[in-house]
Structures are given as C-alpha cells and as structure tokens.
Amino acid sequence: MFALFLNETLSRQKLGAMCAFFDSLKDTQAVCQVHLHLYIDPTGMSPIFGSLLESILGSGCTELHASSHSASGGLIHIPRMTQLFPSTLTSLNISSPMFFFPHSIRFTLSVLQSAPLAILWLNNTGLSPLQWAVLLGKVNLPSLVELEVDQTCLYDALATCLIVHRAISKLTISHCGFPTMSVEDITPRSVLHSLRKLAGPATRILPLLKVITLPSDFQCLYITFHPYHPERNQNVFSDILLCVEYLPCLSHLEISMPMITSTDELAAFVTFPITDKRVIPVRDLTFRGIHPILSTPDVFDAIGHCGPWLRAFPNVCVLRIASGRPLPLDRYKAIFCPFTQQNVEITIIPHQY
C-alpha cells in the first residue's frame, strides 16, 4: 500500500517527482493500493495533479482510495468526450469533488468508461443531481458488482445505471451530499436479477424501491441512519416497515443505530408504532450500534431500548447484536425475549465497519 498526503505546500516540483516515481513503476504492479489524502485548495490545484493520477493509473495500481475535505467551489464540469487510458483498476473509492475538476476529470471519466472496476464508491462528489445523471450516463463498467453513491444522486438516473449494469449485487446510498426529492408514481422498471444487498437510509431507499424491482430471492437490507444527526420528527420504524413492504421474501435485515446524545432523541427514535399490525418476515435480524470509538459515556446505546421492536418480527430465529458498549448476553435476553413469539438465538458479534 502507498499513502500520499497532499497539502497546500506541495510544489509543482514535488508533484512532478511523484509523477516520475509512478512512471518508473509503469506496468509493474509494484504498488497495488494507493491512498490519497488531499488537503489542497481546489482553486490552486496544479494541472500536474491530473498527470499524477494518470501516472498512478499507468503503474498498474489495482485499488485507488482518495479523500478530501474541500467544497466543490463551482469548478465541476463533465465534458462530452474524453481520452481513454489503459487501466488495471478493480476498485475505486472517491470521497472528494476534486476528481471532477478540470485537471482531473479526464482521469475520472477514463476510469469510469474503461477500467475493469468491480467496486466503485463515489461520495462527497459535489455533483448536482443533474451532474449525477450526466455522469452515470457515461459509466460503462460491465464487471461492476458493488456500487456506492451519495444521496444527491437522482433515483431515475441510478435506476437506469443499475439496469444497464446487471452484475451489480450490492448497492449503497450514503449520507453524503444533499438528498434529492422523492420520486412518486413511477412504474417499476426491469427486475434487477443480480442485486442481493441494498444499504442506506430508509428515507432514501424507499423512493428507489419505487423505481426498481428486486428479485424474489433478494437477500439483505441494511438500514442506516446518519451517525451524528438522527432523523427527527418522524416514526423511524414506520419508514422501515414501508421499505420492507417491497421485499416480501427478505431473509436478512440489519439496522444500524445513530449517535444519540439526548433522552428526547432516544425516545423519538425507539418509539414503536404499537397500533401498526404490519410484520417483517425476516428470520435473521442484526442490530448494529455506533462504532466503539464513538461510544462515549454521553452517547446512549439505543439497542438496549429496542425490545418492543421485536413485536414486528414474529419469524425471527437469530438476533445478532454488535454494540460499541455491549451488555451481558443475559441482559439482552431480558430486554428482547419478552417481545418474541418463539425461541430466538441472541448472539453478540464483533463490531465492524
């Protein structure tokens, strides 16, 4: 693995030296993974940055991860045509708008149109909904099996991309960006036969389910919440029920808890709609708490307050719990078993991102 931290003091000479280094590795695959951490003012970015990306591509790198904290600055432009470069990239994880700026967009479009990518994550892109639609219309990745986009991405454009790329088996909608408007009254499209896993906020997944049709053997739904800003003034569990109505044969549901620091937020989040008689037919259920690093004493463990939720899971056989501050197993049994209709195997599992 090769990690680069690029900051404001990086001169053209240093960028040129990095280009020369990767050029010397051309087609050797000596560096399989490259991680770029960008601390650069996008308005002052050198054209050599684009050359550096092309040099990394030419080195035979197979995994590229890049992140920055810069705003888009209105510099994003997606050209109609671009030159294609040979690439061995199989995994691309971008969390930065800088890959859509004039000096780097050639690299990005080339990868999205010609690389043998199996995994593609695009977050914090700075793209508008219309720009997302234009970008996804240019993607040509027949080997793609895992896709992650931020929530600014238009549902209609995303659905079209999924239909074209039929090998995608896992789709994630992240919390990055600004949510697009919901889509109503759109006839479902073709069945996405390969999609087996879908992850994201319930409020973002639900509109997508209205424009795609999932296969009858769809396996896993992962419901997430923004880790720092829990959904307020809404019935969280009702949103989950609405999503599951589109998945009558769902086998596994995972619900990730947000960071909650007040009793009012906790009460609003865990409220169960007791008059709602809908059920979720999953047999395998996972509750995932916040990461142990974030699990400080002032943060509530929402999992321990979700016992009544089990009323909606009459068929559940296995309940897995991944908590940053796990309680003893006997304590979890006391919390959940009174609300189950059959013997449920409760297991504490390691927390993983």
PDB file of C-alpha atoms in Angstrom, residues 6 8-9 41 43 47 51 66 84 89 182 207 211 222 288 301 325:
ATOM      1  CA  LEU A   6      -1.034  16.209  -0.430  1.00  0.00           C
ATOM      2  CA  GLU A   8      -1.044  23.341   0.311  1.00  0.00           C
ATOM      3  CA  THR A   9       2.775  23.405   0.452  1.00  0.00           C
ATOM      4  CA  ASP A  41      -7.284  24.451  -2.112  1.00  0.00           C
ATOM      5  CA  THR A  43      -8.706  26.789  -6.855  1.00  0.00           C
ATOM      6  CA  PRO A  47      -2.519  20.734 -13.685  1.00  0.00           C
ATOM      7  CA  SER A  51      -0.776  13.939 -14.602  1.00  0.00           C
ATOM      8  CA  ALA A  66      -8.937   9.224  -2.369  1.00  0.00           C
ATOM      9  CA  LEU A  84      -9.378   6.740 -22.505  1.00  0.00           C
ATOM     10  CA  LEU A  89      -8.080  -0.591 -11.526  1.00  0.00           C
ATOM     11  CA  SER A 182     -38.642  11.741  -3.632  1.00  0.00           C
ATOM     12  CA  PRO A 207     -38.036   6.167  -3.217  1.00  0.00           C
ATOM     13  CA  VAL A 211     -38.412   2.806  -9.478  1.00  0.00           C
ATOM     14  CA  TYR A 222     -29.165  -2.657   5.579  1.00  0.00           C
ATOM     15  CA  ARG A 288     -25.631  -2.606  14.912  1.00  0.00           C
ATOM     16  CA  ASP A 301     -26.893   2.702  23.488  1.00  0.00           C
ATOM     17  CA  ARG A 325     -20.631  -0.992  24.575  1.00  0.00           C
TER      18      ARG A 325
END
